[in-house]
PDB file of C-alpha atoms in Angstrom:
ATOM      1  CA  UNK D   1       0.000   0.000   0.000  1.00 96.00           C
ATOM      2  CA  UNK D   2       1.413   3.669  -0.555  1.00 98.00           C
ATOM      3  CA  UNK D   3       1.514   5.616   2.479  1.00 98.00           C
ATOM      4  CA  UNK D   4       0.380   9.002   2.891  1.00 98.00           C
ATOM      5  CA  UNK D   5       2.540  11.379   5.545  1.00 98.00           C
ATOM      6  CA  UNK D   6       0.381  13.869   6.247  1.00 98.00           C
ATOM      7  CA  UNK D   7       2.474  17.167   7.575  1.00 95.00           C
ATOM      8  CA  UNK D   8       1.845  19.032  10.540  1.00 97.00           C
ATOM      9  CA  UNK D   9      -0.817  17.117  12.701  1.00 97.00           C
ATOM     10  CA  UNK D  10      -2.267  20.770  14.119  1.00 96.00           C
ATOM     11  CA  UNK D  11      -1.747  23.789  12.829  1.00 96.00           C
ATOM     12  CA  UNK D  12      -3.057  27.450  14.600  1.00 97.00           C
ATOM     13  CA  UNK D  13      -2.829  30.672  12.250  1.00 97.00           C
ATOM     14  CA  UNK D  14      -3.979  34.069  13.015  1.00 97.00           C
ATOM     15  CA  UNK D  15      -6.840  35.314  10.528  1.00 97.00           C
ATOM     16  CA  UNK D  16      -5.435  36.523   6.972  1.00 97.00           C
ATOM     17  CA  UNK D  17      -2.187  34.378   7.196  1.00 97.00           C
ATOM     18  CA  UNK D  18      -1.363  32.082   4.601  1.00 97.00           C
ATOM     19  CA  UNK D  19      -0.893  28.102   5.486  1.00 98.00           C
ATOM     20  CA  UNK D  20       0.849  25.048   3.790  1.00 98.00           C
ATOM     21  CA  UNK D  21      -0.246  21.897   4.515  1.00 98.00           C
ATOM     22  CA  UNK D  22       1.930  18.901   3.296  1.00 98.00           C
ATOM     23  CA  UNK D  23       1.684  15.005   2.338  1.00 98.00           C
ATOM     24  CA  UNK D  24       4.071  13.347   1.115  1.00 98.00           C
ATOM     25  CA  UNK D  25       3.900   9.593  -0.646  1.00 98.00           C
ATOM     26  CA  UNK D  26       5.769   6.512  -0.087  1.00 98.00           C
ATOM     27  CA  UNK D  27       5.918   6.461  -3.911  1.00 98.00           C
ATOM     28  CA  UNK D  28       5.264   8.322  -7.023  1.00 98.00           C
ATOM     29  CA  UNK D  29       1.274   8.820  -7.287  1.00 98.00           C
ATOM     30  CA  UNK D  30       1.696  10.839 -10.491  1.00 98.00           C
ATOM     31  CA  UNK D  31      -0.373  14.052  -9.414  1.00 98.00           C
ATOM     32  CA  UNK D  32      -3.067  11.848  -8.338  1.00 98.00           C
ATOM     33  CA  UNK D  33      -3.676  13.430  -5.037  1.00 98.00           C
ATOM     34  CA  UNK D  34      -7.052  14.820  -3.581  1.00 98.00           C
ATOM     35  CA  UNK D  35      -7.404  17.586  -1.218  1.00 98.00           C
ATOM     36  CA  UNK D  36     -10.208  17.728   0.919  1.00 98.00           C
ATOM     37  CA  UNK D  37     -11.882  19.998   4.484  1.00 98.00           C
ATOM     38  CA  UNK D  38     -14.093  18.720   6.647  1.00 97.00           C
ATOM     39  CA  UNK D  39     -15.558  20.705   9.521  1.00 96.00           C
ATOM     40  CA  UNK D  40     -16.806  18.975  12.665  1.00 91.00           C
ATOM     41  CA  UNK D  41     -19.817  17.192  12.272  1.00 90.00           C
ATOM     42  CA  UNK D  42     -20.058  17.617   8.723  1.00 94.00           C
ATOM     43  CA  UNK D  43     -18.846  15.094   5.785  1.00 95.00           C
ATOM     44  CA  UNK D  44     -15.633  15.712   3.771  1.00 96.00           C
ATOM     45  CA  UNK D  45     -16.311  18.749   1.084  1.00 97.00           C
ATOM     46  CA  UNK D  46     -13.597  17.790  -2.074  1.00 98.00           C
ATOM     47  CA  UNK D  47     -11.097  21.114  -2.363  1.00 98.00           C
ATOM     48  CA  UNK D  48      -8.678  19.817  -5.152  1.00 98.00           C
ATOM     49  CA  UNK D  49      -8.462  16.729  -7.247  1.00 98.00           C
ATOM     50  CA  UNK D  50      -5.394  16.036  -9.625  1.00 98.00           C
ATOM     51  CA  UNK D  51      -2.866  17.813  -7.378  1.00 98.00           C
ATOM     52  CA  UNK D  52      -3.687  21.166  -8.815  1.00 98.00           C
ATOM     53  CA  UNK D  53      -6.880  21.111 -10.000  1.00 98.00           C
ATOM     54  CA  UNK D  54      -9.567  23.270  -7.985  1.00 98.00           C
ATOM     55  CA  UNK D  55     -13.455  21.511  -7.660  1.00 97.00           C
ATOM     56  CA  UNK D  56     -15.854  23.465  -8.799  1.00 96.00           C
ATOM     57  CA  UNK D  57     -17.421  26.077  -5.898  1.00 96.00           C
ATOM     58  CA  UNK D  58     -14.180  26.176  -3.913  1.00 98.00           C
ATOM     59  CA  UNK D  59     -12.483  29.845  -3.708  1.00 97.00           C
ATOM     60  CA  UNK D  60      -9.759  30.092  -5.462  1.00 97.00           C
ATOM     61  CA  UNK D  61      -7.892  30.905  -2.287  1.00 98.00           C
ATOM     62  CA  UNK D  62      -7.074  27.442  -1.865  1.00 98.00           C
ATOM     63  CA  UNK D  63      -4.491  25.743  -3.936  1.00 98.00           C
ATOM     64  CA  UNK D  64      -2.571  22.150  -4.978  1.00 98.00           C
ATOM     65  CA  UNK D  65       0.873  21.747  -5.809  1.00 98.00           C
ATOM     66  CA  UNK D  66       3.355  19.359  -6.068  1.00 98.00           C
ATOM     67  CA  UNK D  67       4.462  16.156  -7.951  1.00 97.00           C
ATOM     68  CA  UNK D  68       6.342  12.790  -7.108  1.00 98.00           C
ATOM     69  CA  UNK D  69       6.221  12.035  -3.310  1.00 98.00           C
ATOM     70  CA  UNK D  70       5.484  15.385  -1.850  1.00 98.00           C
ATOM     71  CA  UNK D  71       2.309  17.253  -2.131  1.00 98.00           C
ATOM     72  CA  UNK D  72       0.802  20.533  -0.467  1.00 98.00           C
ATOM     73  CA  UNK D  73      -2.319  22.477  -0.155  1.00 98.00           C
ATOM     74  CA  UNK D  74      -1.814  26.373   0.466  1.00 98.00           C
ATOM     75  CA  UNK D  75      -5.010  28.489   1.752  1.00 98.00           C
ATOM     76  CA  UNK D  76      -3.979  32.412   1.289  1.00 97.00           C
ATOM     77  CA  UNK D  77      -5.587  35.051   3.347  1.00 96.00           C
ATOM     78  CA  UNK D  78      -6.956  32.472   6.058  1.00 97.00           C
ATOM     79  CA  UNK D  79     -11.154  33.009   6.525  1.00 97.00           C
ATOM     80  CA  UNK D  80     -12.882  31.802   9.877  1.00 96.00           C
ATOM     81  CA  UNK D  81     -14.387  29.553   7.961  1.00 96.00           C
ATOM     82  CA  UNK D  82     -11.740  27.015   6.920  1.00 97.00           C
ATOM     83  CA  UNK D  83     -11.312  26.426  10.601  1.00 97.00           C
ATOM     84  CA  UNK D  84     -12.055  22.414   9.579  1.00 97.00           C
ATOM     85  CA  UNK D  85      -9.553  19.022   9.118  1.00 97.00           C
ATOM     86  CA  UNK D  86      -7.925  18.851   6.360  1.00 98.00           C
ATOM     87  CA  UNK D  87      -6.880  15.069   4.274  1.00 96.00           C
ATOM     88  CA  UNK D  88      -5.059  14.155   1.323  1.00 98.00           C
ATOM     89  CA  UNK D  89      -6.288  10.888  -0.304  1.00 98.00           C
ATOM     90  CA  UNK D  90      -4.032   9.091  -3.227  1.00 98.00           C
ATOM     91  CA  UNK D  91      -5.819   7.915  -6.196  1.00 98.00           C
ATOM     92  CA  UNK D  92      -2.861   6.287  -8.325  1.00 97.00           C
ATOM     93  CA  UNK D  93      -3.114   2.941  -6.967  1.00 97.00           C
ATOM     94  CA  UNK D  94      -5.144   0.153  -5.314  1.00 96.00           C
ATOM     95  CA  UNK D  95      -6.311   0.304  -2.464  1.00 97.00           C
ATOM     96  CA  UNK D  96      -6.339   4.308  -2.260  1.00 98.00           C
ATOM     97  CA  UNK D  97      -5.372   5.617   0.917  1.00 98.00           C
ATOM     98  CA  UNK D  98      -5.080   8.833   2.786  1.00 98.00           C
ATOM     99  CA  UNK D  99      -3.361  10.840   4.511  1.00 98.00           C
ATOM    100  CA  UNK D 100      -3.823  11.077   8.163  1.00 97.00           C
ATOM    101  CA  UNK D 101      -5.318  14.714   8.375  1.00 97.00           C
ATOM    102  CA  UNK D 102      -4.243  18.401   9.744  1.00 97.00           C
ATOM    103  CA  UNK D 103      -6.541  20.160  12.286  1.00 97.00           C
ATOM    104  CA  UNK D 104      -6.619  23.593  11.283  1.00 97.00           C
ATOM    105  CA  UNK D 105      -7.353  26.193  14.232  1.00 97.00           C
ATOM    106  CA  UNK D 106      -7.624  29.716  14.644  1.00 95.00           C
ATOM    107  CA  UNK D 107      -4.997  31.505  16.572  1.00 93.00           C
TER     108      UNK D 107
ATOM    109  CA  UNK T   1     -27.950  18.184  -7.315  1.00 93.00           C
ATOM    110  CA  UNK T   2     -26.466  14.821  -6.497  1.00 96.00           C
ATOM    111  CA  UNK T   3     -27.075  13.673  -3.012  1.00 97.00           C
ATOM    112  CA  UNK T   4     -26.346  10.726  -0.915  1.00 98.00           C
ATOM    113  CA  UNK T   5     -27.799   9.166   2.151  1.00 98.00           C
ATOM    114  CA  UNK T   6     -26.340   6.290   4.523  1.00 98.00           C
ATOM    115  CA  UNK T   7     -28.819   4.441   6.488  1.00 98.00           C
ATOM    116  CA  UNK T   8     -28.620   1.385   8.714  1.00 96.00           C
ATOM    117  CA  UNK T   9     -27.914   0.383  12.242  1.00 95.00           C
ATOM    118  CA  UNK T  10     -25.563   2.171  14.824  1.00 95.00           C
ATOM    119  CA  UNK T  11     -25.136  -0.496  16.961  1.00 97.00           C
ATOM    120  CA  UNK T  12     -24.148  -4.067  16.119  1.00 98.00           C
ATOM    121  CA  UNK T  13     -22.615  -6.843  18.249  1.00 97.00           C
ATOM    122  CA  UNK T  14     -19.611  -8.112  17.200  1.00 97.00           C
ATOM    123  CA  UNK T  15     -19.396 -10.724  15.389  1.00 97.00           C
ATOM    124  CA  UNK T  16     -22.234 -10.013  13.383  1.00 97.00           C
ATOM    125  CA  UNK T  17     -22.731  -8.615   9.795  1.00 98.00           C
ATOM    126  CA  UNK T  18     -22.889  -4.690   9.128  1.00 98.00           C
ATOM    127  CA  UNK T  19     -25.093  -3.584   6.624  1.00 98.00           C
ATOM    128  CA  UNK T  20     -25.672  -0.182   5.214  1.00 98.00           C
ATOM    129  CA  UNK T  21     -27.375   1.476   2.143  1.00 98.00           C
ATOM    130  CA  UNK T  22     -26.726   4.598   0.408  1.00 98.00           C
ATOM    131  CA  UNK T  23     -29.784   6.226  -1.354  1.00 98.00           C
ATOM    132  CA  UNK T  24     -28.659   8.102  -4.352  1.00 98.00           C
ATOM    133  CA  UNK T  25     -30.804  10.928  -5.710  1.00 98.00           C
ATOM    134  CA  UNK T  26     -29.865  13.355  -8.590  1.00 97.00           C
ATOM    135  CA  UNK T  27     -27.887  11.098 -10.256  1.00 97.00           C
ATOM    136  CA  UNK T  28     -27.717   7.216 -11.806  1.00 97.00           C
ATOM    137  CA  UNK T  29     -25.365   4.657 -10.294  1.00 97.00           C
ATOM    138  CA  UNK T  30     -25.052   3.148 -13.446  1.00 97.00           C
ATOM    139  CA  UNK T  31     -22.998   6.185 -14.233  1.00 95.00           C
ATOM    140  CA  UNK T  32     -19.379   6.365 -12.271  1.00 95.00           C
ATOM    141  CA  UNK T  33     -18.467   4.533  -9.556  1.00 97.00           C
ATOM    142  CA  UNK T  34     -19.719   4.253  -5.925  1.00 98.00           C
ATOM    143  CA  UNK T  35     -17.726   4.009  -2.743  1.00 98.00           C
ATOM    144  CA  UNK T  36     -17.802   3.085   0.784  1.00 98.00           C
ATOM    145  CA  UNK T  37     -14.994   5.053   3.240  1.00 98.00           C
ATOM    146  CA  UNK T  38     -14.603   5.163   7.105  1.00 98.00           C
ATOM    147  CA  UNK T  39     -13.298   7.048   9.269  1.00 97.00           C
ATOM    148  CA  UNK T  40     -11.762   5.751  12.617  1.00 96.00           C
ATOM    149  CA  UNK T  41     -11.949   7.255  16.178  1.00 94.00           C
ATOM    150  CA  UNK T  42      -8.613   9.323  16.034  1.00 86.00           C
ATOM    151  CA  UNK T  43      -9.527  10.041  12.465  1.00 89.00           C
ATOM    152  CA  UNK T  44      -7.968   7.503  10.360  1.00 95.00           C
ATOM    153  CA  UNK T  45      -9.711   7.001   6.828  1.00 97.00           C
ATOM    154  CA  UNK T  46      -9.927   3.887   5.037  1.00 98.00           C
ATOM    155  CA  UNK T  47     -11.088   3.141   1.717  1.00 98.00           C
ATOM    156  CA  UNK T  48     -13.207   0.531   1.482  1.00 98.00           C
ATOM    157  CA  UNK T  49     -14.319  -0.444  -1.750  1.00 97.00           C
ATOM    158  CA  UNK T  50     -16.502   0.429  -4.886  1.00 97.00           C
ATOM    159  CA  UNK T  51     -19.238  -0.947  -7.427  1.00 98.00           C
ATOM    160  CA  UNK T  52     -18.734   0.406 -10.686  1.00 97.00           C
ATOM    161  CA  UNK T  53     -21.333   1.906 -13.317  1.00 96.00           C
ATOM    162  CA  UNK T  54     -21.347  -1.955 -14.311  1.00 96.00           C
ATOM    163  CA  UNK T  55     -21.709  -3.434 -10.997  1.00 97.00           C
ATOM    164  CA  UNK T  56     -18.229  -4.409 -11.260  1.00 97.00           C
ATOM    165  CA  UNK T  57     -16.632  -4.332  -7.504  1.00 96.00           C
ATOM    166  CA  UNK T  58     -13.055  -2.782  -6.360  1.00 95.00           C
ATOM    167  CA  UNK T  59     -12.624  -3.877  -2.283  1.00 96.00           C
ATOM    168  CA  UNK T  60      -9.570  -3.154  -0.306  1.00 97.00           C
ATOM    169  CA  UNK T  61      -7.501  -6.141   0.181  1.00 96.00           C
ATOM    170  CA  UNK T  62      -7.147  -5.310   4.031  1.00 95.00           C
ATOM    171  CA  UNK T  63     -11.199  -6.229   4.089  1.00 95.00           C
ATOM    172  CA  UNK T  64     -11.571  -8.395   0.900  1.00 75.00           C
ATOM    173  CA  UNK T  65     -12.973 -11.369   2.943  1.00 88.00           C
ATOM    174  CA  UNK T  66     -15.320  -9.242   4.904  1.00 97.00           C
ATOM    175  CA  UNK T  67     -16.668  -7.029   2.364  1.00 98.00           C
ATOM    176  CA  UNK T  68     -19.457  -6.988  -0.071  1.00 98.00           C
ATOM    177  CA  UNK T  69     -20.649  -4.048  -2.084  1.00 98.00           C
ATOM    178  CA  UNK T  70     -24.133  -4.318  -3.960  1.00 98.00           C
ATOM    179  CA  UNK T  71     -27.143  -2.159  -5.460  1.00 98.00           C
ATOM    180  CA  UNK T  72     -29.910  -1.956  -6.967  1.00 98.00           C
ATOM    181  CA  UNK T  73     -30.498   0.201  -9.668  1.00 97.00           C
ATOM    182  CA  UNK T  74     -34.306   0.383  -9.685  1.00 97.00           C
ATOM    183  CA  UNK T  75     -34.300   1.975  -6.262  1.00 98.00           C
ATOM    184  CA  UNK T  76     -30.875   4.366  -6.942  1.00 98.00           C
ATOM    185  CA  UNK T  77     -29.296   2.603  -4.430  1.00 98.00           C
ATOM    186  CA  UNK T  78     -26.137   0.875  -3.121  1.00 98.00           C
ATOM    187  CA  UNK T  79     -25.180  -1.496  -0.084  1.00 98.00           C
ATOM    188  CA  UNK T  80     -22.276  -2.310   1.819  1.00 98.00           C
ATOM    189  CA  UNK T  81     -22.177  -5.139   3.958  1.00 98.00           C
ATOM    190  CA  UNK T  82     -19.151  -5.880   6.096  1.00 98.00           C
ATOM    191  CA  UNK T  83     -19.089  -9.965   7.874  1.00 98.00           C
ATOM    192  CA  UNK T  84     -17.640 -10.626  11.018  1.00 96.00           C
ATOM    193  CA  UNK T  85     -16.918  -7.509  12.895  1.00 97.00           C
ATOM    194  CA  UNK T  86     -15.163  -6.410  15.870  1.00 97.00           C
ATOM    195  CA  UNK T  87     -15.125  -3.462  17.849  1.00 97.00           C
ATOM    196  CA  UNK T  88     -12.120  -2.487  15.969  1.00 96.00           C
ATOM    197  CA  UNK T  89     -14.942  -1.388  12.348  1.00 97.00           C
ATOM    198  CA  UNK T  90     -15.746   1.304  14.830  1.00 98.00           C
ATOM    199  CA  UNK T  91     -16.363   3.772  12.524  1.00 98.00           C
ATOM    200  CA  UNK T  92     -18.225   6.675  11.090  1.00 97.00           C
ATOM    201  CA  UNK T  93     -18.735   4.988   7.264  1.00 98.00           C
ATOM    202  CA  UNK T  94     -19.730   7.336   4.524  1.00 98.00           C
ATOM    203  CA  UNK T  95     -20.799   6.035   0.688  1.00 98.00           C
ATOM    204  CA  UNK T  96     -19.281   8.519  -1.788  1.00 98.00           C
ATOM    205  CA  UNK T  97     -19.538   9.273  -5.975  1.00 97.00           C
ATOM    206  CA  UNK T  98     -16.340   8.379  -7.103  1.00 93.00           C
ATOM    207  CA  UNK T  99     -14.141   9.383 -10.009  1.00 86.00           C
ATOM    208  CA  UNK T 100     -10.788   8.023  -8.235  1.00 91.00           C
ATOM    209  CA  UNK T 101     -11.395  11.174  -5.478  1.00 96.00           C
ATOM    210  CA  UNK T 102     -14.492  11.472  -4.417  1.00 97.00           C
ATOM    211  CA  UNK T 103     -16.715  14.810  -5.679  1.00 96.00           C
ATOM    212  CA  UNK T 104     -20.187  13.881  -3.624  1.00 97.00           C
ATOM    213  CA  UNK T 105     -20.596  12.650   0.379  1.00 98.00           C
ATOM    214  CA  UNK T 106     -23.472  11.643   2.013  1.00 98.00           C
ATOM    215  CA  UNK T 107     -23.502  13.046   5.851  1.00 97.00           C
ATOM    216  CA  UNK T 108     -22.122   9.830   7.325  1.00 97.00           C
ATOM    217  CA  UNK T 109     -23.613   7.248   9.832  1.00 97.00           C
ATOM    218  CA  UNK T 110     -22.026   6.105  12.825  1.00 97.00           C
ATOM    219  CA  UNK T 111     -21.800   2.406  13.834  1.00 98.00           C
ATOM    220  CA  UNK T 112     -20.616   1.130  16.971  1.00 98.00           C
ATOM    221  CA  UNK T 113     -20.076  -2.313  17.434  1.00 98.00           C
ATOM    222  CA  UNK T 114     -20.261  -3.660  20.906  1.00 96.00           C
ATOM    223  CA  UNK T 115     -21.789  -6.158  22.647  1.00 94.00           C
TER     224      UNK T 115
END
């Protein structure tokens, strides 16, 4: 199975700031990474699929990079609102597998 | 607007079969695929499986004897039955529309198995 290593655990920003979240694979996955948020009580909401590519509906404040092993989602000008989990998921192989989340927090 | 809804029970003794459905509106399961994910107390996901547009099946090899995925495409709906659990399927399980990631959740249903 590929690993996901999911990079920081917790994370607590002030409003406005920007934040980097990482994962990183035990393997190439070939861009096929998936970003997604979920907020407490509430069921994952996709962010980016394809590394880079933003779903439809999310603000364009959020962003995918990356390639090989190592992956990362950016959020500029943090909103109270993407106080939430954050988990990358790999697609390029059998069985897919994710990362093991960030808990985002407001400073 | 595509929506999905897990039902079934929250409790079950171990041992014992889980079984859950997802009811699909908005969209056709014979289009895509369909998946089954959990999520672990302390927030560990797990892929589970998938039944394809065909009603071919995908399962994660870590649950392959456990696991069945079915539907039924006259009611829109899918089913996920997991065989001989312990406390350790503890889980919040969501079904999900699939195109590798998953674009469409449904809210989630919580099963605890204990005796």
């Amino acid at each position: 199975d590929i690993q996901m290593t999911q990079s920081p655990a917790s994370l607590s920003a002030s409003l406005g700031e920007t934040v980097t979240i990482e994962c990183r694979a035990s393997e190439d996955i070939y861009n096929g990474l998936a970003w997604y948020q979920q907020k407490p009580g509430k069921s994952p909401q996709l962010l980016i699929y394809n590394a880079n590519s933003l779903h439809t509906g999310v603000p364009s404040r959020f962003s995918g990079s990356g390639s090989g092993t190592q992956y990362s989602l950016k959020i500029n000008s943090l909103q109270s609102e993407d106080v939430a989990s954050y988990f990358c998921q790999q697609y390029y192989d059998y069985p897919w597998t994710f990362g093991g989340g960030t808990k985002l927090e407001l400073k | 607007e595509v929506q999905l809804q897990e039902s079934g029970p929250g409790l079950v003794k171990p041992s014992q079969s889980l079984s859950l459905t997802c009811s699909v509106t908005g969209y056709s399961i014979t289009s895509n695929y369909w998946g089954w994910i959990r999520k672990f107390p302390g927030n560990k996901m797990e892929w589970m499986g998938y039944i394809s547009y065909s009603g071919s099946t995908s399962y994660n090899p870590s649950l392959k004897s456990r696991i069945s995925i079915t539907r039924d495409t006259s009611k829109n709906q899918f089913f996920l039955q997991l065989n001989s659990v312990t406390t350790e399927d503890t889980a919040t399980y969501y079904c999900a529309r699939s195109w590798d990631y998953f674009d469409y959740w449904g809210q989630g249903v919580m099963v605890t198995v204990s005796s």
